[in-house]
mmCIF file with all atom_site columns, C-alpha atoms in Angstrom:
data_model
loop_
_atom_site.group_PDB
_atom_site.id
_atom_site.type_symbol
_atom_site.label_atom_id
_atom_site.label_alt_id
_atom_site.label_comp_id
_atom_site.label_asym_id
_atom_site.label_entity_id
_atom_site.label_seq_id
_atom_site.pdbx_PDB_ins_code
_atom_site.Cartn_x
_atom_site.Cartn_y
_atom_site.Cartn_z
_atom_site.occupancy
_atom_site.B_iso_or_equiv
_atom_site.pdbx_formal_charge
_atom_site.auth_seq_id
_atom_site.auth_comp_id
_atom_site.auth_asym_id
_atom_site.auth_atom_id
_atom_site.pdbx_PDB_model_num
ATOM 1   C CA . MET A 1 1   ? 48.814 9.296  -103.916 1.00 64.00 ? 874  MET A CA 1
ATOM 2   C CA . GLU A 1 2   ? 47.638 12.081 -106.106 1.00 92.00 ? 875  GLU A CA 1
ATOM 3   C CA . LEU A 1 3   ? 49.827 13.918 -108.206 1.00 94.00 ? 876  LEU A CA 1
ATOM 4   C CA . GLN A 1 4   ? 48.255 17.007 -108.365 1.00 95.00 ? 877  GLN A CA 1
ATOM 5   C CA . LYS A 1 5   ? 47.977 17.429 -104.784 1.00 95.00 ? 878  LYS A CA 1
ATOM 6   C CA . ASN A 1 6   ? 51.497 16.281 -104.304 1.00 96.00 ? 879  ASN A CA 1
ATOM 7   C CA . GLN A 1 7   ? 52.625 18.717 -106.829 1.00 97.00 ? 880  GLN A CA 1
ATOM 8   C CA . ALA A 1 8   ? 50.848 21.531 -105.333 1.00 98.00 ? 881  ALA A CA 1
ATOM 9   C CA . TRP A 1 9   ? 52.595 21.151 -101.739 1.00 98.00 ? 882  TRP A CA 1
ATOM 10  C CA . LEU A 1 10  ? 55.487 20.760 -103.690 1.00 98.00 ? 883  LEU A CA 1
ATOM 11  C CA . ASP A 1 11  ? 55.200 24.169 -105.771 1.00 98.00 ? 884  ASP A CA 1
ATOM 12  C CA . ASP A 1 12  ? 54.239 25.838 -102.588 1.00 99.00 ? 885  ASP A CA 1
ATOM 13  C CA . TRP A 1 13  ? 57.497 24.621 -100.519 1.00 99.00 ? 886  TRP A CA 1
ATOM 14  C CA . LEU A 1 14  ? 59.727 25.567 -103.554 1.00 99.00 ? 887  LEU A CA 1
ATOM 15  C CA . ALA A 1 15  ? 58.151 29.055 -103.348 1.00 99.00 ? 888  ALA A CA 1
ATOM 16  C CA . ASP A 1 16  ? 58.632 29.372 -99.741  1.00 99.00 ? 889  ASP A CA 1
ATOM 17  C CA . LEU A 1 17  ? 62.270 28.308 -99.969  1.00 99.00 ? 890  LEU A CA 1
ATOM 18  C CA . LYS A 1 18  ? 62.691 31.174 -102.489 1.00 99.00 ? 891  LYS A CA 1
ATOM 19  C CA . ALA A 1 19  ? 60.944 33.680 -100.744 1.00 99.00 ? 892  ALA A CA 1
ATOM 20  C CA . ASN A 1 20  ? 62.829 33.038 -97.335  1.00 99.00 ? 893  ASN A CA 1
ATOM 21  C CA . LYS A 1 21  ? 66.144 32.537 -98.645  1.00 98.00 ? 894  LYS A CA 1
ATOM 22  C CA . ASP A 1 22  ? 67.549 35.512 -96.673  1.00 98.00 ? 895  ASP A CA 1
ATOM 23  C CA . TYR A 1 23  ? 65.795 34.606 -93.786  1.00 98.00 ? 896  TYR A CA 1
ATOM 24  C CA . LEU A 1 24  ? 67.151 30.758 -94.195  1.00 98.00 ? 897  LEU A CA 1
ATOM 25  C CA . SER A 1 25  ? 70.626 32.249 -94.619  1.00 98.00 ? 898  SER A CA 1
ATOM 26  C CA . GLN A 1 26  ? 70.277 34.351 -91.312  1.00 98.00 ? 899  GLN A CA 1
ATOM 27  C CA . LEU A 1 27  ? 69.153 31.576 -89.395  1.00 97.00 ? 900  LEU A CA 1
ATOM 28  C CA . ASP A 1 28  ? 72.209 29.541 -90.565  1.00 96.00 ? 901  ASP A CA 1
ATOM 29  C CA . GLN A 1 29  ? 74.999 32.461 -90.038  1.00 96.00 ? 902  GLN A CA 1
ATOM 30  C CA . LYS A 1 30  ? 73.602 32.317 -86.420  1.00 95.00 ? 903  LYS A CA 1
ATOM 31  C CA . ILE A 1 31  ? 74.736 28.524 -85.718  1.00 94.00 ? 904  ILE A CA 1
ATOM 32  C CA . GLY A 1 32  ? 76.034 27.348 -89.166  1.00 91.00 ? 905  GLY A CA 1
ATOM 33  C CA . ASP A 1 33  ? 78.007 28.261 -92.110  1.00 91.00 ? 906  ASP A CA 1
ATOM 34  C CA . GLY A 1 34  ? 75.170 30.982 -93.299  1.00 94.00 ? 907  GLY A CA 1
ATOM 35  C CA . ASP A 1 35  ? 74.376 29.391 -96.659  1.00 95.00 ? 908  ASP A CA 1
ATOM 36  C CA . HIS A 1 36  ? 71.400 27.555 -96.184  1.00 97.00 ? 909  HIS A CA 1
ATOM 37  C CA . GLY A 1 37  ? 69.089 30.019 -97.795  1.00 97.00 ? 910  GLY A CA 1
ATOM 38  C CA . ASN A 1 38  ? 71.048 30.226 -101.099 1.00 97.00 ? 911  ASN A CA 1
ATOM 39  C CA . ASN A 1 39  ? 71.675 26.380 -101.260 1.00 97.00 ? 912  ASN A CA 1
ATOM 40  C CA . MET A 1 40  ? 68.148 25.635 -100.740 1.00 98.00 ? 913  MET A CA 1
ATOM 41  C CA . ALA A 1 41  ? 66.760 28.385 -102.909 1.00 98.00 ? 914  ALA A CA 1
ATOM 42  C CA . ARG A 1 42  ? 69.055 27.180 -105.838 1.00 97.00 ? 915  ARG A CA 1
ATOM 43  C CA . GLY A 1 43  ? 67.736 23.813 -105.298 1.00 98.00 ? 916  GLY A CA 1
ATOM 44  C CA . ALA A 1 44  ? 64.235 24.898 -105.584 1.00 98.00 ? 917  ALA A CA 1
ATOM 45  C CA . LYS A 1 45  ? 64.886 26.865 -108.811 1.00 98.00 ? 918  LYS A CA 1
ATOM 46  C CA . ALA A 1 46  ? 66.346 23.815 -110.428 1.00 98.00 ? 919  ALA A CA 1
ATOM 47  C CA . VAL A 1 47  ? 63.340 21.553 -109.599 1.00 98.00 ? 920  VAL A CA 1
ATOM 48  C CA . GLU A 1 48  ? 60.906 24.364 -110.655 1.00 98.00 ? 921  GLU A CA 1
ATOM 49  C CA . ASP A 1 49  ? 62.625 24.758 -113.680 1.00 98.00 ? 922  ASP A CA 1
ATOM 50  C CA . LYS A 1 50  ? 63.119 20.850 -114.745 1.00 97.00 ? 923  LYS A CA 1
ATOM 51  C CA . LEU A 1 51  ? 59.528 20.062 -113.772 1.00 98.00 ? 924  LEU A CA 1
ATOM 52  C CA . ALA A 1 52  ? 58.391 23.059 -116.340 1.00 97.00 ? 925  ALA A CA 1
ATOM 53  C CA . GLU A 1 53  ? 60.304 21.279 -118.877 1.00 97.00 ? 926  GLU A CA 1
ATOM 54  C CA . LYS A 1 54  ? 59.469 17.554 -118.014 1.00 96.00 ? 927  LYS A CA 1
ATOM 55  C CA . PRO A 1 55  ? 56.133 17.355 -116.132 1.00 97.00 ? 928  PRO A CA 1
ATOM 56  C CA . ALA A 1 56  ? 56.390 14.293 -113.554 1.00 97.00 ? 929  ALA A CA 1
ATOM 57  C CA . GLU A 1 57  ? 54.048 11.375 -114.647 1.00 97.00 ? 930  GLU A CA 1
ATOM 58  C CA . ASN A 1 58  ? 53.177 10.250 -111.372 1.00 97.00 ? 931  ASN A CA 1
ATOM 59  C CA . THR A 1 59  ? 54.001 10.892 -107.872 1.00 98.00 ? 932  THR A CA 1
ATOM 60  C CA . SER A 1 60  ? 56.939 8.355  -107.693 1.00 98.00 ? 933  SER A CA 1
ATOM 61  C CA . ASP A 1 61  ? 58.450 10.067 -110.811 1.00 98.00 ? 934  ASP A CA 1
ATOM 62  C CA . LEU A 1 62  ? 57.945 13.524 -109.082 1.00 98.00 ? 935  LEU A CA 1
ATOM 63  C CA . PHE A 1 63  ? 59.864 12.721 -106.218 1.00 99.00 ? 936  PHE A CA 1
ATOM 64  C CA . MET A 1 64  ? 62.517 11.157 -107.977 1.00 98.00 ? 937  MET A CA 1
ATOM 65  C CA . GLN A 1 65  ? 62.998 13.894 -110.125 1.00 98.00 ? 938  GLN A CA 1
ATOM 66  C CA . VAL A 1 66  ? 62.900 16.216 -106.744 1.00 98.00 ? 939  VAL A CA 1
ATOM 67  C CA . ALA A 1 67  ? 65.673 13.865 -105.330 1.00 98.00 ? 940  ALA A CA 1
ATOM 68  C CA . GLN A 1 68  ? 68.127 13.954 -107.970 1.00 98.00 ? 941  GLN A CA 1
ATOM 69  C CA . LEU A 1 69  ? 68.099 17.566 -108.230 1.00 97.00 ? 942  LEU A CA 1
ATOM 70  C CA . LEU A 1 70  ? 68.464 18.731 -104.990 1.00 97.00 ? 943  LEU A CA 1
ATOM 71  C CA . MET A 1 71  ? 71.198 16.055 -104.615 1.00 97.00 ? 944  MET A CA 1
ATOM 72  C CA . SER A 1 72  ? 72.744 17.675 -107.507 1.00 96.00 ? 945  SER A CA 1
ATOM 73  C CA . LYS A 1 73  ? 72.142 21.297 -107.065 1.00 95.00 ? 946  LYS A CA 1
ATOM 74  C CA . ILE A 1 74  ? 72.149 21.916 -103.302 1.00 93.00 ? 947  ILE A CA 1
ATOM 75  C CA . GLY A 1 75  ? 75.663 22.172 -101.454 1.00 83.00 ? 948  GLY A CA 1
ATOM 76  C CA . GLY A 1 76  ? 76.584 21.314 -97.883  1.00 87.00 ? 949  GLY A CA 1
ATOM 77  C CA . ALA A 1 77  ? 74.320 18.594 -96.126  1.00 93.00 ? 950  ALA A CA 1
ATOM 78  C CA . SER A 1 78  ? 71.197 19.587 -97.173  1.00 95.00 ? 951  SER A CA 1
ATOM 79  C CA . GLY A 1 79  ? 71.048 18.669 -100.773 1.00 96.00 ? 952  GLY A CA 1
ATOM 80  C CA . PRO A 1 80  ? 72.115 15.056 -99.469  1.00 97.00 ? 953  PRO A CA 1
ATOM 81  C CA . LEU A 1 81  ? 69.643 14.927 -96.800  1.00 98.00 ? 954  LEU A CA 1
ATOM 82  C CA . TYR A 1 82  ? 66.648 16.215 -98.618  1.00 99.00 ? 955  TYR A CA 1
ATOM 83  C CA . GLY A 1 83  ? 67.650 14.405 -101.706 1.00 98.00 ? 956  GLY A CA 1
ATOM 84  C CA . SER A 1 84  ? 67.610 10.801 -99.637  1.00 98.00 ? 957  SER A CA 1
ATOM 85  C CA . ALA A 1 85  ? 64.234 11.450 -98.123  1.00 99.00 ? 958  ALA A CA 1
ATOM 86  C CA . PHE A 1 86  ? 63.019 12.109 -101.491 1.00 99.00 ? 959  PHE A CA 1
ATOM 87  C CA . LEU A 1 87  ? 64.279 9.034  -103.030 1.00 99.00 ? 960  LEU A CA 1
ATOM 88  C CA . ALA A 1 88  ? 63.416 7.022  -100.217 1.00 99.00 ? 961  ALA A CA 1
ATOM 89  C CA . MET A 1 89  ? 59.553 8.432  -100.419 1.00 99.00 ? 962  MET A CA 1
ATOM 90  C CA . ALA A 1 90  ? 59.942 7.929  -104.169 1.00 99.00 ? 963  ALA A CA 1
ATOM 91  C CA . THR A 1 91  ? 60.347 4.557  -103.654 1.00 98.00 ? 964  THR A CA 1
ATOM 92  C CA . ALA A 1 92  ? 57.747 4.042  -100.858 1.00 98.00 ? 965  ALA A CA 1
ATOM 93  C CA . VAL A 1 93  ? 54.821 5.855  -102.850 1.00 98.00 ? 966  VAL A CA 1
ATOM 94  C CA . LYS A 1 94  ? 55.182 3.088  -105.097 1.00 97.00 ? 967  LYS A CA 1
ATOM 95  C CA . ASN A 1 95  ? 53.646 0.574  -102.192 1.00 95.00 ? 968  ASN A CA 1
ATOM 96  C CA . SER A 1 96  ? 51.608 2.861  -99.942  1.00 95.00 ? 969  SER A CA 1
ATOM 97  C CA . ASP A 1 97  ? 49.302 5.807  -100.288 1.00 93.00 ? 970  ASP A CA 1
ATOM 98  C CA . ASP A 1 98  ? 49.795 6.481  -96.448  1.00 95.00 ? 971  ASP A CA 1
ATOM 99  C CA . LEU A 1 99  ? 51.140 9.814  -96.025  1.00 95.00 ? 972  LEU A CA 1
ATOM 100 C CA . THR A 1 100 ? 52.916 8.910  -92.411  1.00 97.00 ? 973  THR A CA 1
ATOM 101 C CA . ALA A 1 101 ? 54.855 5.831  -94.110  1.00 98.00 ? 974  ALA A CA 1
ATOM 102 C CA . ILE A 1 102 ? 55.760 7.724  -96.805  1.00 98.00 ? 975  ILE A CA 1
ATOM 103 C CA . PHE A 1 103 ? 57.333 10.776 -94.842  1.00 99.00 ? 976  PHE A CA 1
ATOM 104 C CA . ALA A 1 104 ? 58.634 8.075  -92.381  1.00 99.00 ? 977  ALA A CA 1
ATOM 105 C CA . ALA A 1 105 ? 60.771 6.700  -95.214  1.00 99.00 ? 978  ALA A CA 1
ATOM 106 C CA . GLY A 1 106 ? 61.944 9.767  -95.804  1.00 99.00 ? 979  GLY A CA 1
ATOM 107 C CA . LEU A 1 107 ? 62.946 10.229 -92.001  1.00 99.00 ? 980  LEU A CA 1
ATOM 108 C CA . ASP A 1 108 ? 64.246 7.307  -92.074  1.00 99.00 ? 981  ASP A CA 1
ATOM 109 C CA . LYS A 1 109 ? 67.155 7.954  -94.754  1.00 99.00 ? 982  LYS A CA 1
ATOM 110 C CA . ILE A 1 110 ? 67.472 11.570 -93.323  1.00 99.00 ? 983  ILE A CA 1
ATOM 111 C CA . LYS A 1 111 ? 68.336 9.688  -89.747  1.00 98.00 ? 984  LYS A CA 1
ATOM 112 C CA . GLN A 1 112 ? 70.757 6.902  -91.626  1.00 98.00 ? 985  GLN A CA 1
ATOM 113 C CA . ARG A 1 113 ? 72.553 9.612  -93.877  1.00 97.00 ? 986  ARG A CA 1
ATOM 114 C CA . GLY A 1 114 ? 72.769 12.131 -91.299  1.00 96.00 ? 987  GLY A CA 1
ATOM 115 C CA . LYS A 1 115 ? 73.434 9.896  -88.766  1.00 97.00 ? 988  LYS A CA 1
ATOM 116 C CA . ALA A 1 116 ? 71.100 12.021 -86.525  1.00 97.00 ? 989  ALA A CA 1
ATOM 117 C CA . GLU A 1 117 ? 68.269 11.176 -84.078  1.00 98.00 ? 990  GLU A CA 1
ATOM 118 C CA . THR A 1 118 ? 65.608 13.313 -82.422  1.00 98.00 ? 991  THR A CA 1
ATOM 119 C CA . GLY A 1 119 ? 66.535 15.695 -79.828  1.00 98.00 ? 992  GLY A CA 1
ATOM 120 C CA . GLU A 1 120 ? 69.656 16.897 -81.727  1.00 98.00 ? 993  GLU A CA 1
ATOM 121 C CA . LYS A 1 121 ? 68.230 20.255 -82.740  1.00 98.00 ? 994  LYS A CA 1
ATOM 122 C CA . THR A 1 122 ? 68.204 19.038 -86.625  1.00 98.00 ? 995  THR A CA 1
ATOM 123 C CA . MET A 1 123 ? 65.744 18.734 -89.444  1.00 98.00 ? 996  MET A CA 1
ATOM 124 C CA . VAL A 1 124 ? 65.094 15.480 -87.804  1.00 99.00 ? 997  VAL A CA 1
ATOM 125 C CA . ASP A 1 125 ? 62.778 16.762 -85.276  1.00 99.00 ? 998  ASP A CA 1
ATOM 126 C CA . MET A 1 126 ? 60.894 18.682 -87.535  1.00 99.00 ? 999  MET A CA 1
ATOM 127 C CA . TRP A 1 127 ? 60.325 15.507 -89.802  1.00 99.00 ? 1000 TRP A CA 1
ATOM 128 C CA . GLN A 1 128 ? 59.277 13.269 -86.695  1.00 99.00 ? 1001 GLN A CA 1
ATOM 129 C CA . ALA A 1 129 ? 57.013 15.930 -85.185  1.00 98.00 ? 1002 ALA A CA 1
ATOM 130 C CA . ALA A 1 130 ? 55.051 16.070 -88.704  1.00 99.00 ? 1003 ALA A CA 1
ATOM 131 C CA . ILE A 1 131 ? 55.130 12.534 -88.582  1.00 99.00 ? 1004 ILE A CA 1
ATOM 132 C CA . ASP A 1 132 ? 53.665 12.153 -85.499  1.00 98.00 ? 1005 ASP A CA 1
ATOM 133 C CA . ALA A 1 133 ? 51.139 14.882 -86.420  1.00 98.00 ? 1006 ALA A CA 1
ATOM 134 C CA . LEU A 1 134 ? 49.868 12.401 -89.319  1.00 97.00 ? 1007 LEU A CA 1
ATOM 135 C CA . GLU A 1 135 ? 50.135 9.645  -87.204  1.00 97.00 ? 1008 GLU A CA 1
ATOM 136 C CA . ALA A 1 136 ? 47.528 10.946 -84.764  1.00 97.00 ? 1009 ALA A CA 1
ATOM 137 C CA . ASP A 1 137 ? 45.591 12.649 -87.289  1.00 95.00 ? 1010 ASP A CA 1
ATOM 138 C CA . ASP A 1 138 ? 46.182 16.390 -85.793  1.00 93.00 ? 1011 ASP A CA 1
ATOM 139 C CA . ILE A 1 139 ? 47.466 17.594 -88.882  1.00 95.00 ? 1012 ILE A CA 1
ATOM 140 C CA . SER A 1 140 ? 47.956 21.488 -87.856  1.00 95.00 ? 1013 SER A CA 1
ATOM 141 C CA . ILE A 1 141 ? 50.107 24.289 -88.402  1.00 96.00 ? 1014 ILE A CA 1
ATOM 142 C CA . ASP A 1 142 ? 49.794 24.869 -84.552  1.00 97.00 ? 1015 ASP A CA 1
ATOM 143 C CA . ARG A 1 143 ? 51.423 21.705 -84.198  1.00 97.00 ? 1016 ARG A CA 1
ATOM 144 C CA . LEU A 1 144 ? 54.296 22.346 -86.278  1.00 98.00 ? 1017 LEU A CA 1
ATOM 145 C CA . ASP A 1 145 ? 54.793 25.811 -84.497  1.00 98.00 ? 1018 ASP A CA 1
ATOM 146 C CA . GLN A 1 146 ? 54.684 23.958 -81.281  1.00 98.00 ? 1019 GLN A CA 1
ATOM 147 C CA . ALA A 1 147 ? 57.515 21.385 -82.864  1.00 98.00 ? 1020 ALA A CA 1
ATOM 148 C CA . ARG A 1 148 ? 59.582 24.761 -83.747  1.00 98.00 ? 1021 ARG A CA 1
ATOM 149 C CA . ASP A 1 149 ? 59.167 26.309 -80.421  1.00 98.00 ? 1022 ASP A CA 1
ATOM 150 C CA . GLU A 1 150 ? 60.519 23.279 -79.283  1.00 98.00 ? 1023 GLU A CA 1
ATOM 151 C CA . ILE A 1 151 ? 63.452 22.776 -81.724  1.00 99.00 ? 1024 ILE A CA 1
ATOM 152 C CA . ILE A 1 152 ? 64.281 26.587 -80.590  1.00 98.00 ? 1025 ILE A CA 1
ATOM 153 C CA . ALA A 1 153 ? 64.949 25.615 -77.087  1.00 98.00 ? 1026 ALA A CA 1
ATOM 154 C CA . MET A 1 154 ? 66.957 22.812 -77.909  1.00 98.00 ? 1027 MET A CA 1
ATOM 155 C CA . LYS A 1 155 ? 70.674 23.005 -77.329  1.00 98.00 ? 1028 LYS A CA 1
ATOM 156 C CA . ALA A 1 156 ? 72.273 21.155 -80.706  1.00 97.00 ? 1029 ALA A CA 1
ATOM 157 C CA . SER A 1 157 ? 74.217 18.292 -80.365  1.00 97.00 ? 1030 SER A CA 1
ATOM 158 C CA . LYS A 1 158 ? 74.748 17.175 -84.055  1.00 93.00 ? 1031 LYS A CA 1
ATOM 159 C CA . GLY A 1 159 ? 75.882 19.113 -87.042  1.00 89.00 ? 1032 GLY A CA 1
ATOM 160 C CA . ARG A 1 160 ? 77.549 22.653 -87.510  1.00 89.00 ? 1033 ARG A CA 1
ATOM 161 C CA . ALA A 1 161 ? 74.961 24.276 -84.873  1.00 94.00 ? 1034 ALA A CA 1
ATOM 162 C CA . SER A 1 162 ? 76.665 21.768 -82.378  1.00 94.00 ? 1035 SER A CA 1
ATOM 163 C CA . TYR A 1 163 ? 79.975 23.682 -82.158  1.00 93.00 ? 1036 TYR A CA 1
ATOM 164 C CA . TYR A 1 164 ? 77.964 26.639 -80.519  1.00 94.00 ? 1037 TYR A CA 1
ATOM 165 C CA . GLY A 1 165 ? 76.806 24.507 -77.637  1.00 93.00 ? 1038 GLY A CA 1
ATOM 166 C CA . ASP A 1 166 ? 74.676 26.645 -75.367  1.00 96.00 ? 1039 ASP A CA 1
ATOM 167 C CA . ARG A 1 167 ? 74.720 29.295 -77.887  1.00 94.00 ? 1040 ARG A CA 1
ATOM 168 C CA . SER A 1 168 ? 72.599 27.334 -79.967  1.00 96.00 ? 1041 SER A CA 1
ATOM 169 C CA . VAL A 1 169 ? 69.626 27.557 -77.607  1.00 98.00 ? 1042 VAL A CA 1
ATOM 170 C CA . GLY A 1 170 ? 67.092 29.960 -78.511  1.00 97.00 ? 1043 GLY A CA 1
ATOM 171 C CA . GLU A 1 171 ? 67.949 30.143 -82.017  1.00 97.00 ? 1044 GLU A CA 1
ATOM 172 C CA . MET A 1 172 ? 65.921 27.777 -84.934  1.00 98.00 ? 1045 MET A CA 1
ATOM 173 C CA . ASP A 1 173 ? 67.675 25.165 -87.118  1.00 97.00 ? 1046 ASP A CA 1
ATOM 174 C CA . PRO A 1 174 ? 67.654 26.422 -90.895  1.00 98.00 ? 1047 PRO A CA 1
ATOM 175 C CA . GLY A 1 175 ? 67.297 22.524 -91.870  1.00 98.00 ? 1048 GLY A CA 1
ATOM 176 C CA . ALA A 1 176 ? 64.311 22.146 -89.536  1.00 98.00 ? 1049 ALA A CA 1
ATOM 177 C CA . GLU A 1 177 ? 62.949 25.691 -90.612  1.00 99.00 ? 1050 GLU A CA 1
ATOM 178 C CA . SER A 1 178 ? 62.876 24.879 -94.165  1.00 99.00 ? 1051 SER A CA 1
ATOM 179 C CA . SER A 1 179 ? 61.305 21.396 -93.328  1.00 99.00 ? 1052 SER A CA 1
ATOM 180 C CA . TYR A 1 180 ? 58.803 23.166 -91.370  1.00 99.00 ? 1053 TYR A CA 1
ATOM 181 C CA . TYR A 1 181 ? 57.950 25.141 -94.758  1.00 99.00 ? 1054 TYR A CA 1
ATOM 182 C CA . LEU A 1 182 ? 57.808 21.677 -96.496  1.00 99.00 ? 1055 LEU A CA 1
ATOM 183 C CA . PHE A 1 183 ? 55.350 20.158 -93.766  1.00 99.00 ? 1056 PHE A CA 1
ATOM 184 C CA . LYS A 1 184 ? 53.510 23.508 -93.416  1.00 98.00 ? 1057 LYS A CA 1
ATOM 185 C CA . ASN A 1 185 ? 52.429 23.108 -97.281  1.00 98.00 ? 1058 ASN A CA 1
ATOM 186 C CA . VAL A 1 186 ? 51.843 19.251 -96.618  1.00 98.00 ? 1059 VAL A CA 1
ATOM 187 C CA . PHE A 1 187 ? 49.521 20.174 -94.243  1.00 98.00 ? 1060 PHE A CA 1
ATOM 188 C CA . LYS A 1 188 ? 47.518 22.390 -96.147  1.00 96.00 ? 1061 LYS A CA 1
ATOM 189 C CA . GLN A 1 189 ? 47.099 19.912 -98.861  1.00 94.00 ? 1062 GLN A CA 1
ATOM 190 C CA . VAL A 1 190 ? 45.522 17.117 -96.562  1.00 90.00 ? 1063 VAL A CA 1
#
């Protein structure tokens, strides 16, 4: 995979995480513990700082650096989940240039680490929707917006949001929203 394109969507994702820090935390206050935005912004800054100091040599190295920093700098569940995804993607990109396969490897790790499946109102739902779009060659922000609407309509059955039961319906999952930002930027580059 072309390092420059991957660096571009990654840079844009990190910028979105920082720019939307307060919004992500507001989402998390409604159905979580309220720290998602701050945690993701802290991780984004750490990744930016590290890559400015030591630029990635290739896409695998890029994903590996991101994985390590997200796991060490982001608290809560998001650090290990995103970190595990990027770690799996760092390995997958060595064997394939296929975006679908690379992100599917990341999703598999998220599912494994979080013991989550689609339909539970988590980041898994956004990752699956994005992978389905890539697989169908229907790469559009509209497809991600549709997934976002579907996630909002779900009742959470996994994670802290599941404690809210029916009150989670009508609210966006913060991890799915930060994943939306990721794939929105990926889709702009492909």
